[in-house]
Coordinates of C-alpha atoms in Angstrom, one line a residue:
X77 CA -73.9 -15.0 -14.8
X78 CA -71.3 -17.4 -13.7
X79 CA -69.1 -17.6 -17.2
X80 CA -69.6 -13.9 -17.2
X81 CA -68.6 -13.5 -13.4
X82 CA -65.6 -15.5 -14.0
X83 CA -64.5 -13.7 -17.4
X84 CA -64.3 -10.8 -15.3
X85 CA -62.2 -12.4 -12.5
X86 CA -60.3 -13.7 -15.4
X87 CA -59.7 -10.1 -16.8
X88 CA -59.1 -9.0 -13.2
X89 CA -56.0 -11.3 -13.1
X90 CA -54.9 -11.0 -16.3
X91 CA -54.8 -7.1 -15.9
X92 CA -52.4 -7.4 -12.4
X93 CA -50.5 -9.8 -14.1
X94 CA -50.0 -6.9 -17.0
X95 CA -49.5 -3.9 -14.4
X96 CA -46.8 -6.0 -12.6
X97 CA -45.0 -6.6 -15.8
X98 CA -45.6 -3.4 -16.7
X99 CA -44.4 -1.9 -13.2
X100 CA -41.2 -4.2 -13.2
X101 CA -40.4 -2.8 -17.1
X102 CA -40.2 0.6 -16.4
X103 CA -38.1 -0.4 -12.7
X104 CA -35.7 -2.3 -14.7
X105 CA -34.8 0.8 -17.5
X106 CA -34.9 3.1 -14.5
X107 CA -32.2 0.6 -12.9
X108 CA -30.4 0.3 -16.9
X109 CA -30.4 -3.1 -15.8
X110 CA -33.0 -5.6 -14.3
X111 CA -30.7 -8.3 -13.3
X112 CA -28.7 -6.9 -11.2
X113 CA -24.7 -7.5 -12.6
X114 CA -26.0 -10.6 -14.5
X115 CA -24.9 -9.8 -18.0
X116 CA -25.2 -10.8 -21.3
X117 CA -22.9 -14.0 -21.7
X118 CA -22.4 -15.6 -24.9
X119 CA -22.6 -19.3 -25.7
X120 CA -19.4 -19.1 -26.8
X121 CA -17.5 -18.9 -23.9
X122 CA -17.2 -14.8 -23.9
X123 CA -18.3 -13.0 -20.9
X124 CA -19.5 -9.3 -20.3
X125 CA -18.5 -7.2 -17.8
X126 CA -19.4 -3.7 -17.3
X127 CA -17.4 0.0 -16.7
X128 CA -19.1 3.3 -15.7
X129 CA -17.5 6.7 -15.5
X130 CA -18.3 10.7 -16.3
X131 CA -16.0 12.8 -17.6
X132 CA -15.2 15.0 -20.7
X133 CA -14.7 14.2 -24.5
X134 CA -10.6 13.4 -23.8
X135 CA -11.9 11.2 -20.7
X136 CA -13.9 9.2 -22.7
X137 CA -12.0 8.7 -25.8
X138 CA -8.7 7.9 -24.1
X139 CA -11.2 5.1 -22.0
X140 CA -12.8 3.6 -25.0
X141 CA -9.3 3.3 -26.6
X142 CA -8.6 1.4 -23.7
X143 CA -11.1 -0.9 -23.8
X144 CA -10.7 -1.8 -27.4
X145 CA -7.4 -2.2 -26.4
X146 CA -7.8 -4.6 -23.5
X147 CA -10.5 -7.0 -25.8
X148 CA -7.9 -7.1 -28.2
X149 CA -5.9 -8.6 -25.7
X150 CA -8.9 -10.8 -23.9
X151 CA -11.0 -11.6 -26.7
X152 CA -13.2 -14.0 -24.8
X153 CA -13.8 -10.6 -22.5
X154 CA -16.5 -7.9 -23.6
X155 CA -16.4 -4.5 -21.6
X156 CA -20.0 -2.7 -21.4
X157 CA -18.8 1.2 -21.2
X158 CA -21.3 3.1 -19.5
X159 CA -20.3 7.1 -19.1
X160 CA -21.4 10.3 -19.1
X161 CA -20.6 14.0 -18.0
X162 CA -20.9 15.0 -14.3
X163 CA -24.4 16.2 -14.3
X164 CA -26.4 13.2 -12.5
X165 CA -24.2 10.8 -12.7
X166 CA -24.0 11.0 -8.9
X167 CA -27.8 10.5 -8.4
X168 CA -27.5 7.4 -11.1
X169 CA -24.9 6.3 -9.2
X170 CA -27.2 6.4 -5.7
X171 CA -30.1 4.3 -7.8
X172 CA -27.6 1.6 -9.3
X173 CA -26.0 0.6 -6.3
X174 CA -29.2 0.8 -4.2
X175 CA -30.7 -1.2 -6.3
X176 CA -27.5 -3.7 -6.7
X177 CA -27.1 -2.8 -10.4
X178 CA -23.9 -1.1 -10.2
X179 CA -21.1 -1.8 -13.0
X180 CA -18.7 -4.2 -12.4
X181 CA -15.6 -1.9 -12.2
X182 CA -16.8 2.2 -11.5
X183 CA -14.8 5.6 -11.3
X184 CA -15.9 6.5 -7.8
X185 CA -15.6 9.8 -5.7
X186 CA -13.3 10.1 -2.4
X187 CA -16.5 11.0 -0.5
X188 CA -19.0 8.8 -1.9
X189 CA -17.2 5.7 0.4
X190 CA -19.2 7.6 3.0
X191 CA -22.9 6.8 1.6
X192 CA -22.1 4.0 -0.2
X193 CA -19.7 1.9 2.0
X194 CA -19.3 3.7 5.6
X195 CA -18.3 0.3 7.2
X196 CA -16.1 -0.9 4.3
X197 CA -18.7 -3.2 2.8
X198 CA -20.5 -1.7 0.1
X199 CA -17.7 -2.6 -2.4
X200 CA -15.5 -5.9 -3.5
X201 CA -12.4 -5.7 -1.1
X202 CA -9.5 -6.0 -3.7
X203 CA -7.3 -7.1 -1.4
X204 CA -8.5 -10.2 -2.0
X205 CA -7.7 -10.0 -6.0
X206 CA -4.0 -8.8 -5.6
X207 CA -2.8 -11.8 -7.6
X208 CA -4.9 -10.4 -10.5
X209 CA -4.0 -6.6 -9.5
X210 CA -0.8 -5.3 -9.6
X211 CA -0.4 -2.5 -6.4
X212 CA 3.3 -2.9 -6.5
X213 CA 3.2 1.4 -8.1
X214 CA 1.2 2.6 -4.7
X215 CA 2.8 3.5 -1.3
X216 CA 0.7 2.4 1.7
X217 CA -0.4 5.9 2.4
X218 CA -1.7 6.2 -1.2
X219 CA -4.1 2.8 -0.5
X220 CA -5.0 4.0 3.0
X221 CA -6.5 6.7 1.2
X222 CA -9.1 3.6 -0.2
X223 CA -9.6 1.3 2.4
X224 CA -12.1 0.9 5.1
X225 CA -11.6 -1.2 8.1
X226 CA -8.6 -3.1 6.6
X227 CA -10.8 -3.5 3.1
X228 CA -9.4 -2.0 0.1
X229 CA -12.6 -0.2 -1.5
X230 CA -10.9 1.8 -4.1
X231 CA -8.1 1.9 -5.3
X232 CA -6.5 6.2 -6.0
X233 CA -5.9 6.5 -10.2
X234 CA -4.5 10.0 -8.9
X235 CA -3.5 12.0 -5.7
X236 CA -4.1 16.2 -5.4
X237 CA -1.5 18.2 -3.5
X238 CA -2.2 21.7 -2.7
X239 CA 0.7 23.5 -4.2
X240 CA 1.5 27.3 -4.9
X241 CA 2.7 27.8 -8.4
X242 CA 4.2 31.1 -9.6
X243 CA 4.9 33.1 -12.9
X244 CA 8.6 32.8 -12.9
X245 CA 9.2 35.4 -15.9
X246 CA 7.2 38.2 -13.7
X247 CA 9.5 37.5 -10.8
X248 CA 12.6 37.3 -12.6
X249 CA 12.0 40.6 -14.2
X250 CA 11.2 42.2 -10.5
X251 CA 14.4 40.7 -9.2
X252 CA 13.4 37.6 -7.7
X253 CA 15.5 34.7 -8.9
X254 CA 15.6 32.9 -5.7
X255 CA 12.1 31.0 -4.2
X256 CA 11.9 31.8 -0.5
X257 CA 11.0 29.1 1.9
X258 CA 9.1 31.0 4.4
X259 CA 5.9 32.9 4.4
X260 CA 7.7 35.6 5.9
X261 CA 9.9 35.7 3.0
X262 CA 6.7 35.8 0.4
X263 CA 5.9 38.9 2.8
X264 CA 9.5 40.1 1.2
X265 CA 8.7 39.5 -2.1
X266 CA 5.5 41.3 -2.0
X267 CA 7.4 44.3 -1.2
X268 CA 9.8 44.3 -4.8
X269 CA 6.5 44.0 -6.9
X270 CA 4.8 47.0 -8.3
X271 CA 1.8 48.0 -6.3
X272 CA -1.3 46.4 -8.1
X273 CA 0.5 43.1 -8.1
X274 CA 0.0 40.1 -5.8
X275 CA 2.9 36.9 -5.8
X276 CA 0.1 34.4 -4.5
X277 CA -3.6 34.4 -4.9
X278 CA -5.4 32.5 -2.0
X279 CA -8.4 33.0 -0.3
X280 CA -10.3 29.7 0.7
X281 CA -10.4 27.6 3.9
X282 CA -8.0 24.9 2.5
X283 CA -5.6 27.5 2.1
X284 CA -6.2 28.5 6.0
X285 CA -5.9 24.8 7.2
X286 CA -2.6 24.4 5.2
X287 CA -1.2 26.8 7.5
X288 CA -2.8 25.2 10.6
X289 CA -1.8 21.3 9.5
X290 CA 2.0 22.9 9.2
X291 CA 1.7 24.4 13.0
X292 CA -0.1 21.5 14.7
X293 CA 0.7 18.0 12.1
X294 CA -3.0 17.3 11.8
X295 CA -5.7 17.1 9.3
X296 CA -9.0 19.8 10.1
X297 CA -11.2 17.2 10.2
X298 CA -10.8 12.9 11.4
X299 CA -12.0 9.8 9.3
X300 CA -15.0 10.6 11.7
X301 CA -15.4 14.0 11.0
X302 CA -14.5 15.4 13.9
X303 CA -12.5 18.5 14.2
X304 CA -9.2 18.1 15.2
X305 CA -8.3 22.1 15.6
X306 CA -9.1 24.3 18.4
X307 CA -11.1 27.4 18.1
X308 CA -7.3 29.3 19.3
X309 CA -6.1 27.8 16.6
X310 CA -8.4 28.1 14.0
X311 CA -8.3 31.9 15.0
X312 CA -4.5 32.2 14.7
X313 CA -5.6 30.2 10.7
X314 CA -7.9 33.5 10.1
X315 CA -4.9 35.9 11.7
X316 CA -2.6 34.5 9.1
X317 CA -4.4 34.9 6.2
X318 CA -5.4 38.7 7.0
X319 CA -1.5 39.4 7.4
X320 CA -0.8 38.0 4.1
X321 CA -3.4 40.0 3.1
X322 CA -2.4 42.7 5.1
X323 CA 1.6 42.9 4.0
X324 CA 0.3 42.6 0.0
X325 CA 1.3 38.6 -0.6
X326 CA -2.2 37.9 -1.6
X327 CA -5.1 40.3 -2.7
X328 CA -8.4 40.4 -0.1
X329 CA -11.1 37.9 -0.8
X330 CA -13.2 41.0 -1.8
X331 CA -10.9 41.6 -4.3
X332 CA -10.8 38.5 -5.9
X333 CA -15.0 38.1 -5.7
X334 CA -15.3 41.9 -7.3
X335 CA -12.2 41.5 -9.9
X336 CA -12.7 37.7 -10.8
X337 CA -16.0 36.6 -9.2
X338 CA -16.0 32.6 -9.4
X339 CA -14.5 31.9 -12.7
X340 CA -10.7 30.1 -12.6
X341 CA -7.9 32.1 -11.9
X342 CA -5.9 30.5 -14.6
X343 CA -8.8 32.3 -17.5
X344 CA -8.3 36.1 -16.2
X345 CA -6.6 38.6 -17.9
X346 CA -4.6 39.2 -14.2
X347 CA -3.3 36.0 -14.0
X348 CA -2.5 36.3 -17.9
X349 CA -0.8 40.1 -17.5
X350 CA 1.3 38.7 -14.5
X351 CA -0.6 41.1 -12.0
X352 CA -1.8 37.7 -9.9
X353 CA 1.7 36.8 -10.5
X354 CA 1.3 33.2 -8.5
X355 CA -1.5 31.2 -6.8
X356 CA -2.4 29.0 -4.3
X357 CA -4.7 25.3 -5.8
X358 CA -4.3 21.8 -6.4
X359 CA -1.5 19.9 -8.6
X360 CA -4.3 19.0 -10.7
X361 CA -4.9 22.4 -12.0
X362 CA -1.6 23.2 -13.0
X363 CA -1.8 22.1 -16.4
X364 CA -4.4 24.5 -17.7
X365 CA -2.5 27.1 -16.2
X366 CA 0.6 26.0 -17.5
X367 CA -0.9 26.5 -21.0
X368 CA -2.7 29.4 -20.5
X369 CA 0.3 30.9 -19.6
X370 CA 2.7 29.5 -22.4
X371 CA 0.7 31.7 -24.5
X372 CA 1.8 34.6 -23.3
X373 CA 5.3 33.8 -23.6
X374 CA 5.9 32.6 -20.2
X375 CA 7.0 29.9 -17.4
X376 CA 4.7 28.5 -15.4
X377 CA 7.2 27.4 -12.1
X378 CA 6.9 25.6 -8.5
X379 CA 8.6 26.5 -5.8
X380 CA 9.2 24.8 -2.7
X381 CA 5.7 24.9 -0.2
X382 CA 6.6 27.8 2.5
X383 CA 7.1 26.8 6.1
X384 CA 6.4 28.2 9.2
X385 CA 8.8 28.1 12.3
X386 CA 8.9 24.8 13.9
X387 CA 6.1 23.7 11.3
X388 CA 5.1 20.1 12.4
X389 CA 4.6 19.1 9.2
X390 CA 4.8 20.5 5.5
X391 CA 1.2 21.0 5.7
X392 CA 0.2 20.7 2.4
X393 CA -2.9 18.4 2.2
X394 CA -3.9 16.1 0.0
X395 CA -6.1 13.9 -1.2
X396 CA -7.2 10.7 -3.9
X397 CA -8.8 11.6 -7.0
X398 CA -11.0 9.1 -8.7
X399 CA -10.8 5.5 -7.3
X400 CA -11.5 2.7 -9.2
X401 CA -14.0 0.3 -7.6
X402 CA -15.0 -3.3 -8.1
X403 CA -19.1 -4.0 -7.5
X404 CA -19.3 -6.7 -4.7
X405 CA -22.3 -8.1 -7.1
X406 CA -20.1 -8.7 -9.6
X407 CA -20.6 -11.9 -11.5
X408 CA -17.2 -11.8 -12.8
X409 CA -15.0 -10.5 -10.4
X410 CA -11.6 -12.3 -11.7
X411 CA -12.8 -10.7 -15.2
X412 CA -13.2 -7.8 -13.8
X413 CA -10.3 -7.2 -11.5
X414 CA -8.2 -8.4 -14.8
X415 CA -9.6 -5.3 -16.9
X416 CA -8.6 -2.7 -14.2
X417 CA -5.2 -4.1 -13.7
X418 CA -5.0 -3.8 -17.7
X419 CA -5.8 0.3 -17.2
X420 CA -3.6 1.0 -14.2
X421 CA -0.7 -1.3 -15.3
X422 CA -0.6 -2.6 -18.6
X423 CA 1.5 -0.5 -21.0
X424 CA -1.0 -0.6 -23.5
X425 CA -4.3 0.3 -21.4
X426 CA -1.4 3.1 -19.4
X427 CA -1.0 4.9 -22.7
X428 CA -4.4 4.6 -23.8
X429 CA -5.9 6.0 -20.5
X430 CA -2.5 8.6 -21.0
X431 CA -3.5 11.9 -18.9
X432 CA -7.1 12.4 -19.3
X433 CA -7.5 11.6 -15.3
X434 CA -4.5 13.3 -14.6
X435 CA -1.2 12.1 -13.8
X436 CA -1.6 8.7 -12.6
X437 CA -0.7 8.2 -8.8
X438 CA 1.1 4.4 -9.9
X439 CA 4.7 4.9 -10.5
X440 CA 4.6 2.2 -12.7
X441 CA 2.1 4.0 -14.9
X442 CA 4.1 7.0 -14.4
X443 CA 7.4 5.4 -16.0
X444 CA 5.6 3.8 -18.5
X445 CA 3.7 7.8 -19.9
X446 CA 7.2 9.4 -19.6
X447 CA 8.8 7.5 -21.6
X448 CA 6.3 6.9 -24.1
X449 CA 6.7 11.1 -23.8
X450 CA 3.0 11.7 -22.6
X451 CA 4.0 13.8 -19.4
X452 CA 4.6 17.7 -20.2
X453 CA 7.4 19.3 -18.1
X454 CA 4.8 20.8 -15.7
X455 CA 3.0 17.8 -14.6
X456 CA 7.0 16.2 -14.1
X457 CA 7.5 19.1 -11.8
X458 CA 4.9 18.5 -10.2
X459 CA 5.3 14.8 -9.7
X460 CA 8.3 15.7 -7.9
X461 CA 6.8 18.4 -6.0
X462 CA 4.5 15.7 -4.4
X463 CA 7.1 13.0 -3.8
X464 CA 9.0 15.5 -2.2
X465 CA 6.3 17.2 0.0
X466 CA 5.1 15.4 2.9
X467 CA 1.5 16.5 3.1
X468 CA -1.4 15.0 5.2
X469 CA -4.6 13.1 4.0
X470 CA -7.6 15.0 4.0
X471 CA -10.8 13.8 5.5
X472 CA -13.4 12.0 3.3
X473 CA -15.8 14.5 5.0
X474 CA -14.2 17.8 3.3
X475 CA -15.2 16.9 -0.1
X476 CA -18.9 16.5 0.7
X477 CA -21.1 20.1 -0.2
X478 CA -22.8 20.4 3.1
X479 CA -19.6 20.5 4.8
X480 CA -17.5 22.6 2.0
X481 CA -20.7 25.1 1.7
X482 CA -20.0 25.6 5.7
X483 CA -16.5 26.6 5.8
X484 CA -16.7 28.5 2.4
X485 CA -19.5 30.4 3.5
X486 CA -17.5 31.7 6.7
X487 CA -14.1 32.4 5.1
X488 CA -16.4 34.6 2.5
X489 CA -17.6 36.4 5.4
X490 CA -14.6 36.9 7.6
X491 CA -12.7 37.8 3.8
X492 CA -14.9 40.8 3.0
X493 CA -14.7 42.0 6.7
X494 CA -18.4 41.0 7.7
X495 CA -16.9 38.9 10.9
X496 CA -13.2 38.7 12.7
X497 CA -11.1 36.1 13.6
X498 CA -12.4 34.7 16.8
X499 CA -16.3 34.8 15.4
X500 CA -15.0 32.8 12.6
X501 CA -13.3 30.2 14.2
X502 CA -15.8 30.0 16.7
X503 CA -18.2 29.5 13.7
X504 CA -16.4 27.1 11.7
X505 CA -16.8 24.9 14.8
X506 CA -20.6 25.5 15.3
X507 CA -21.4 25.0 11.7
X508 CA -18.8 22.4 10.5
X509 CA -19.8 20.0 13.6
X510 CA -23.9 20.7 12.1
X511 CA -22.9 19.5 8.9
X512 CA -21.4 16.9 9.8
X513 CA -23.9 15.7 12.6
X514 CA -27.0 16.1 9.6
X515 CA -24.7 14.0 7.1
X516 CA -24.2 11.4 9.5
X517 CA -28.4 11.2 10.6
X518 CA -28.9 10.8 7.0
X519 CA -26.9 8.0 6.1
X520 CA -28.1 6.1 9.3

């Protein structure tokens, strides 16, 4: 009875022993990997470091190109590419860095830096690796855009501008050679088109706070969160938007949701036809408009961002798209910081990455695309549309859903005539401030 007694406390053992093992398999291919950022280092001297991004096909061809391209150059340096499209790769994000198992070097959201490093520390500070990392190509403001209490977190690949781009052959043909610089002349314009047709489409809350940010110089929301508009002057926003509605610049957000419902502007047959003969988005956009419209024979154009009277500031905002981060876990930081200097600055990873991000935001990757002839005339005028228009940051907090999902919700409401002006503004405040109260409980 003894032997058999202790067989079965044997067994006992033996089994936890096997359900740990077990347990700490499937944690580690949950994680990808068990070790945290301990990679897979040869004998030979090479080391592994490790890259994770989503995207599209062109994304992720143009990235592996430059990856092959950047061990060519550092043979004893092996790059780990981890991607995938959009779909989860947020929530495998969340796991990884919980679980310090993060890449190396990561494409990283604007508003992820508020779950992932809300005091600055959640990332390397690459401040500390500018010997390696060439920021000669980025204005201040640009960086600002990636630091957190004086640490550099991320560093911007691109920057989005709200713009208004037009059909130039549609105005051209109505008369209009000459851009106004007022949104009292766009009222003008309005009045030379044919009835049916609208010279900018816009309908969204950005669109209302570019107006605001021109009267009063500030951003809607802080680096807090905090709203930095009145309820007066969100009203006069929702006033603004109804009169260009109103005087025929821009078509009723019921019209848009019954005529083109939620798919781009830049696929419909009115944008096509010249009946939505400009609109009102981000410099990002502009290419697939651009082309779009090319096959119909015409000119895609940007004119100079309207102004109101005494406007404080040009008002249209912007804001970073896809930083580049370094994992603070990193066992080979120098490695690492070496690789994305290679993709933001060398020639060769420049050209490889080419557009597939966008325009880069680093003049010096911008020199180096132009004249290796990567940059269509579109995305030029646009470059030079954003040098020239001195918009303000937008908060971190706009870009998270809770927050968007407020502020859209309302401006749907108050655009098919459900609420007026002063019930919206007094809303946006009410619900914005909810949003961003629950977002900041949760990542307490």
């Amino acid at each position: 009875m003894i032997i058999n007694l202790g067989g079965v406390n044997i067994m006992k053992r033996l089994t936890k022993k096997l359900l740990i093992a077990s347990m700490t398999v499937l944690a580690c291919l949950g994680l990808t990997a068990c070790s945290g950022n301990k990679s897979a280092d040869t004998k030979d001297g090479k080391v592994t470091i490790r890259f994770s991004w989503w995207g599209n096909d062109d994304r992720h061809k143009d990235t592996l190109k430059a990856i092959k391209a950047f061990e060519k150059a550092n043979p004893k340096i092996k790059v780990k590419a981890e991607y995938s499209g959009w779909d989860g790769f947020d929530q495998k994000m969340a796991t990884q860095i919980s679980g310090g198992t993060e890449a190396d070097v990561m494409q990283i959201n604007y508003d992820w830096y508020l779950n992932f490093s809300p005091k600055g520390e959640g990332f390397a500070d690459l401040n500390k690796y500018k010997k390696i990392i060439d920021l000669s190509g980025y204005s201040d403001d640009i960086l600002k855009a990636g630091e957190i209490n004086g640490k550099l977190n991320g560093i911007p690949h691109g920057e989005n501008t709200r713009v208004i781009a037009v059909n130039k052959d549609i105005l051209n043909k109505y008369g209009i050679t000459e851009y106004p610089k007022t949104w009292t002349g766009w009222e003008e314009v309005a009045k030379k088109l044919p009835d049916g047709y609208y010279p900018v489409e816009f309908s969204t809350f950005l669109d209302i706070i570019c107006y605001i940010t021109q009267k009063t110089g500030k951003s809607f929301l802080d680096e807090e969160g905090n709203i930095n508009y009145s309820q007066s002057e969100l009203k006069d926003g929702f006033d603004w938007y109804q009169q260009m509605v109103d005087s025929g610049v821009s078509p009723s957000r019921k019209w848009v949701m019954d005529t083109v419902g939620h798919d781009s502007i830049a696929t419909t047959k009115e944008f096509l036809n010249g009946k939505l003969t400009g609109f009102f988005d981000w410099t990002a956009v502009l290419n697939s408009f651009s082309t779009n419209l090319k096959q119909t024979g015409m000119t895609l154009d940007i004119p100079p961002f309207p102004e109101v009277e005494g406007a404080k500031s040009d008002g249209a905002i912007k804001k970073p798209t896809m930083l580049f981060s370094m994992s603070k876990h990193s066992e080979h930081p120098k490695e690492a910081a070496k690789f994305l200097n290679f993709i933001l600055n060398d020639p060769e990873g420049v050209k490889a990455m080419g557009t597939s991000r966008g325009l880069p935001v680093n003049t010096n990757a911008q020199k180096i695309l132009e004249e290796n002839d990567q940059i269509d005339d579109i995305t030029k005028k646009a470059i030079s549309y954003s040098n020239a228009t001195k918009g303000v940051m937008e908060s971190r907090y706009m870009e998270l859903s809770q927050i968007a999902t407020a502020y859209n919700d309302i401006t749907d409401s108050f655009g098919v005539g459900k609420i007026n002006s002063k019930e919206a503004a007094k809303q946006i405040i009410t619900k914005v401030n909810a949003a961003v109260k629950q977002v900041k409980s949760k990542a307490k």
